[in-house]
Coordinates of C-alpha atoms in Angstrom, one line a residue:
M796 CA -23.2 5.7 0.4
F797 CA -19.5 6.5 1.1
F798 CA -18.5 3.1 -0.2
D799 CA -20.1 3.7 -3.5
L800 CA -18.7 7.2 -3.8
S801 CA -15.2 5.9 -3.0
I802 CA -15.5 3.3 -5.7
L803 CA -16.8 5.9 -8.2
C804 CA -14.0 8.3 -7.5
A805 CA -11.3 5.6 -7.8
V806 CA -12.8 4.4 -11.1
L807 CA -13.0 8.0 -12.5
A808 CA -9.4 8.6 -11.4
L809 CA -8.3 5.4 -13.3
L810 CA -10.3 6.6 -16.3
H811 CA -8.7 10.0 -16.4
V812 CA -5.2 8.8 -15.8
T813 CA -5.7 6.4 -18.8
L814 CA -6.9 9.3 -20.9
F815 CA -4.0 11.4 -19.8
I816 CA -1.5 8.7 -21.0
F817 CA -3.1 8.6 -24.4
M818 CA -3.9 12.3 -24.8
G819 CA -1.4 14.1 -22.5
H820 CA -3.7 17.0 -21.6
Q821 CA -2.6 18.5 -18.2
R822 CA -6.3 19.2 -17.4
L823 CA -6.8 15.5 -17.3
A824 CA -3.9 15.2 -14.8
A825 CA -5.6 17.8 -12.5
I826 CA -9.0 16.0 -12.8
T827 CA -7.3 12.7 -11.9
N828 CA -5.8 14.1 -8.8
I829 CA -9.1 15.7 -7.7
F830 CA -10.9 12.3 -8.0
A831 CA -8.0 10.6 -6.1
V832 CA -8.3 13.1 -3.2
L833 CA -12.1 12.7 -3.2
G834 CA -11.7 8.9 -3.1
L835 CA -9.4 9.3 -0.1
V836 CA -11.9 11.6 1.6
F837 CA -14.9 9.4 1.0
S838 CA -13.1 6.2 2.0
S839 CA -12.0 7.9 5.2
A840 CA -15.6 9.0 5.8
Q841 CA -16.7 5.4 5.4
F842 CA -14.1 4.2 7.8
I843 CA -15.2 6.7 10.4
T844 CA -18.8 5.5 9.8
L845 CA -17.8 1.9 10.5
W846 CA -16.0 3.0 13.6
Q847 CA -19.1 4.9 14.9
T848 CA -21.4 2.0 14.1
K849 CA -19.2 -0.7 15.7
H850 CA -17.8 1.5 18.5
V851 CA -14.4 0.1 17.8
L852 CA -11.8 0.8 15.1
P853 CA -12.8 -1.7 12.4
F854 CA -9.3 -3.0 11.7
G855 CA -10.3 -6.5 13.0
S856 CA -12.7 -7.1 10.1
V857 CA -11.8 -8.0 6.5
S858 CA -14.0 -5.0 5.5
G859 CA -12.1 -2.5 7.7
L860 CA -8.7 -3.9 6.8
F861 CA -9.2 -3.6 3.0
L862 CA -10.9 -0.2 3.4
F863 CA -8.0 1.2 5.3
L864 CA -5.5 -0.4 2.9
A865 CA -7.3 1.3 0.0
Q866 CA -7.1 4.6 2.0
A867 CA -3.4 4.1 2.6
L868 CA -2.7 3.4 -1.1
M869 CA -4.6 6.6 -2.1
L870 CA -2.6 8.5 0.6
V871 CA 0.7 7.1 -0.7
Y872 CA -0.2 8.0 -4.3
V873 CA -0.9 11.6 -3.3
M874 CA 2.3 11.8 -1.3
M875 CA 4.4 10.4 -4.2
Y876 CA 2.7 12.6 -6.7
V877 CA 3.5 15.7 -4.7
K878 CA 7.1 14.6 -4.5
Y879 CA 7.7 13.3 -8.0
R880 CA 4.9 14.7 -10.1
R881 CA 4.4 11.3 -11.9
L882 CA 0.8 10.6 -12.7
T883 CA 1.5 7.2 -14.2
L884 CA 1.8 5.6 -10.8
G885 CA -2.0 5.9 -10.5
L886 CA -2.4 3.5 -13.5
F887 CA -1.3 0.7 -11.1
I888 CA -2.6 2.1 -7.8
F889 CA -6.2 3.0 -8.8
P890 CA -7.2 -0.6 -10.0
L891 CA -5.9 -2.0 -6.7
T892 CA -7.8 0.7 -4.8
V893 CA -11.0 -0.2 -6.7
L894 CA -10.5 -3.9 -5.9
F895 CA -9.9 -3.3 -2.2
I896 CA -12.9 -1.0 -1.8
I897 CA -15.1 -3.5 -3.5
I898 CA -13.8 -6.3 -1.2
A899 CA -14.4 -4.0 1.8
R900 CA -17.9 -3.2 0.4
F901 CA -19.1 -6.8 0.3
A902 CA -17.0 -8.3 3.1
G903 CA -18.4 -8.8 6.6
G904 CA -18.2 -6.5 9.6
I905 CA -16.5 -7.1 12.9
P906 CA -16.1 -10.9 13.3
A907 CA -17.6 -12.5 16.4
N908 CA -14.2 -13.6 17.8
V909 CA -12.8 -10.0 18.0
N910 CA -12.9 -8.6 21.5
P911 CA -13.2 -4.8 21.4
H912 CA -12.1 -4.6 25.0
A913 CA -8.8 -6.1 24.2
A914 CA -8.1 -3.3 21.7
G915 CA -5.8 -1.0 23.6
F916 CA -3.5 1.8 22.8
W917 CA -0.8 -0.3 21.3
L918 CA -3.2 -2.2 19.1
Y919 CA -4.3 1.1 17.6
I920 CA -0.6 1.9 16.9
H921 CA 0.1 -1.6 15.5
L922 CA -2.7 -2.0 13.0
P923 CA -2.6 1.3 11.1
F924 CA 1.2 1.5 11.0
T925 CA 1.4 -2.1 9.7
I926 CA -1.2 -1.5 7.0
I927 CA 0.4 1.8 6.0
G928 CA 3.8 0.1 5.8
T929 CA 2.2 -2.6 3.6
A930 CA 0.8 0.1 1.3
F931 CA 4.3 1.6 0.9
F932 CA 5.7 -1.8 0.2
M933 CA 3.0 -2.3 -2.5
V934 CA 3.9 1.0 -4.2
S935 CA 7.6 0.1 -4.0
T936 CA 6.7 -3.2 -5.8
I937 CA 4.8 -1.3 -8.4
G938 CA 7.8 0.9 -8.9
G939 CA 9.9 -2.3 -9.4
I940 CA 7.5 -3.5 -12.1
M941 CA 7.6 -0.1 -13.7
Y942 CA 11.4 -0.2 -13.7
F943 CA 11.6 -3.5 -15.6
V944 CA 9.0 -2.4 -18.1
Q945 CA 10.8 0.9 -18.8
E946 CA 14.2 -0.8 -18.9
R947 CA 12.8 -3.2 -21.5
Q948 CA 11.5 -0.3 -23.6
L949 CA 14.9 1.2 -23.6
K950 CA 16.7 -2.1 -24.5
N951 CA 14.2 -2.6 -27.4
K952 CA 14.5 1.0 -28.5
N953 CA 10.7 1.2 -28.2
F954 CA 10.1 4.8 -27.6
G955 CA 6.3 4.7 -27.8
I956 CA 3.5 5.6 -25.5
I957 CA 4.7 3.5 -22.5
F958 CA 8.2 5.0 -22.7
R959 CA 6.9 8.5 -22.9
S960 CA 4.4 8.0 -20.1
F961 CA 6.6 6.2 -17.6
P962 CA 9.1 8.1 -15.5
P963 CA 12.9 7.9 -16.3
L964 CA 14.7 5.0 -14.7
D965 CA 16.5 7.2 -12.1
T966 CA 13.2 8.7 -11.0
I967 CA 11.6 5.3 -10.6
D968 CA 14.7 4.2 -8.6
K969 CA 14.2 7.2 -6.3
L970 CA 10.5 6.4 -5.9
I971 CA 11.3 2.8 -5.0
N972 CA 13.9 3.8 -2.4
T973 CA 11.6 6.4 -0.8
T974 CA 8.6 4.0 -0.5
L975 CA 10.9 1.2 0.6
Y976 CA 12.5 3.1 3.4
I977 CA 9.2 4.7 4.6
G978 CA 7.5 1.3 4.4
F979 CA 10.2 -0.4 6.4
Y980 CA 10.1 2.3 9.1
T981 CA 6.3 2.3 9.5
F982 CA 6.1 -1.5 9.3
T983 CA 8.8 -1.8 12.0
I984 CA 6.7 0.5 14.3
G985 CA 3.7 -1.6 13.6
L986 CA 5.5 -4.9 14.4
L987 CA 7.0 -3.6 17.6
S988 CA 3.8 -2.1 18.9
G989 CA 2.0 -5.4 18.0
L990 CA 4.5 -7.3 20.2
I991 CA 3.9 -4.9 23.1
W992 CA 0.1 -5.2 22.6
M993 CA 0.3 -9.0 22.7
M994 CA 2.2 -8.8 26.0
Y995 CA -0.4 -6.6 27.6
A996 CA -3.5 -8.3 26.1
K997 CA -2.4 -12.0 26.5
G998 CA 0.5 -11.8 29.0
M999 CA 2.9 -13.4 26.6
I1000 CA 4.1 -13.3 23.0
N1001 CA 2.8 -16.2 21.0
I1002 CA 5.6 -16.9 18.6
Y1003 CA 3.6 -19.6 16.9
S1004 CA 0.9 -17.2 15.9
P1005 CA 0.6 -17.3 12.0
K1006 CA 0.2 -13.6 11.8
L1007 CA 3.3 -13.0 13.9
V1008 CA 5.4 -15.5 12.0
F1009 CA 4.5 -14.1 8.6
A1010 CA 4.9 -10.5 9.9
I1011 CA 8.4 -11.3 11.1
I1012 CA 9.3 -13.0 7.8
T1013 CA 8.1 -9.9 6.0
W1014 CA 10.2 -7.7 8.3
I1015 CA 13.3 -9.9 7.9
I1016 CA 13.1 -9.8 4.1
Y1017 CA 12.6 -6.0 3.9
S1018 CA 15.2 -5.3 6.7
G1019 CA 17.6 -7.4 4.7
I1020 CA 16.9 -5.4 1.5
T1021 CA 17.2 -2.1 3.4
F1022 CA 20.3 -2.8 5.4
Y1023 CA 22.1 -4.5 2.4
K1024 CA 21.4 -1.3 0.4
Q1025 CA 22.9 0.8 3.1
I1026 CA 25.9 -1.3 3.9
K1027 CA 26.9 -3.0 0.6
G1028 CA 25.0 -0.9 -1.9
M1029 CA 22.6 -2.3 -4.4
S1030 CA 22.0 -1.5 -8.1
P1031 CA 18.7 0.0 -9.1
K1032 CA 17.8 -3.2 -11.0
D1033 CA 18.6 -5.4 -8.0
T1034 CA 16.6 -3.1 -5.8
A1035 CA 13.6 -3.3 -8.1
L1036 CA 13.9 -7.1 -8.2
S1037 CA 14.2 -7.3 -4.4
T1038 CA 11.1 -5.3 -3.8
I1039 CA 9.1 -7.6 -6.1
V1040 CA 10.4 -10.8 -4.5
G1041 CA 10.0 -9.3 -1.0
F1042 CA 6.4 -8.5 -1.5
I1043 CA 5.5 -12.2 -1.8
S1044 CA 5.8 -12.4 1.9
V1045 CA 3.3 -9.5 2.3
L1046 CA 0.9 -11.3 0.0
I1047 CA 1.1 -14.4 2.2
T1048 CA 0.6 -12.3 5.3
Y1049 CA -2.5 -10.3 4.2
V1050 CA -4.1 -12.8 1.8
G1051 CA -3.2 -16.2 3.2
V1052 CA -3.5 -15.3 6.9
A1053 CA -6.5 -13.0 6.5
F1054 CA -8.7 -15.5 4.8
F1055 CA -7.5 -18.8 6.2
V1056 CA -6.2 -18.4 9.7
M1057 CA -7.5 -14.9 10.8
G1058 CA -8.1 -14.5 14.4

């Protein structure tokens, strides 16, 4: 039931943010955010239900992973709206949320090769922080796409509905920086705790593990972007481009690894 309610709320949030862009009524903005919060609540309730059913946090399944990623995206949307008051971000986030919840709805449960007894304290730090960090990286990438779209509108002097709906370039740049830094911080915590868990659970760090290899590649790319910005400085346009390019590694990690070499 909570799966269906989560999908319904995400679809309704997408519908109302689309109407808001064309009509501009503030009441539509309020309704959009109500459905976004309800979607977060219902997806969290479904996650807890899976937890109670399997007696282990369901991160190890495709269903649990995508459900938590959808929750994280909704949470990041709410946080960024509170900070920047820009509803347009939902135009990109809500379709992804619907897609991820649908995948979670029809994906399998806990796979047979997952050992619940190996899931210790550090694993429960590693998985949520890594997924939340990924969600922030996704929103940072969305911000990069919005930046180039808005920049193109300015260059072409096309001051239509897209230009009016999207935030100014400086606001988009601030949003990219905020989500990039928070994402890097949380992903780093997730990666380090994963290494510690691997030491406790297996007695060694398997550097040839595909998950670990791609996670480290992701961390290196985003750490390079983050530290370069701090040390050398980076233009808003270069930052936007870097977040888009960097997210390719995240797609490899959570699509390629999850479906082809998971476990």
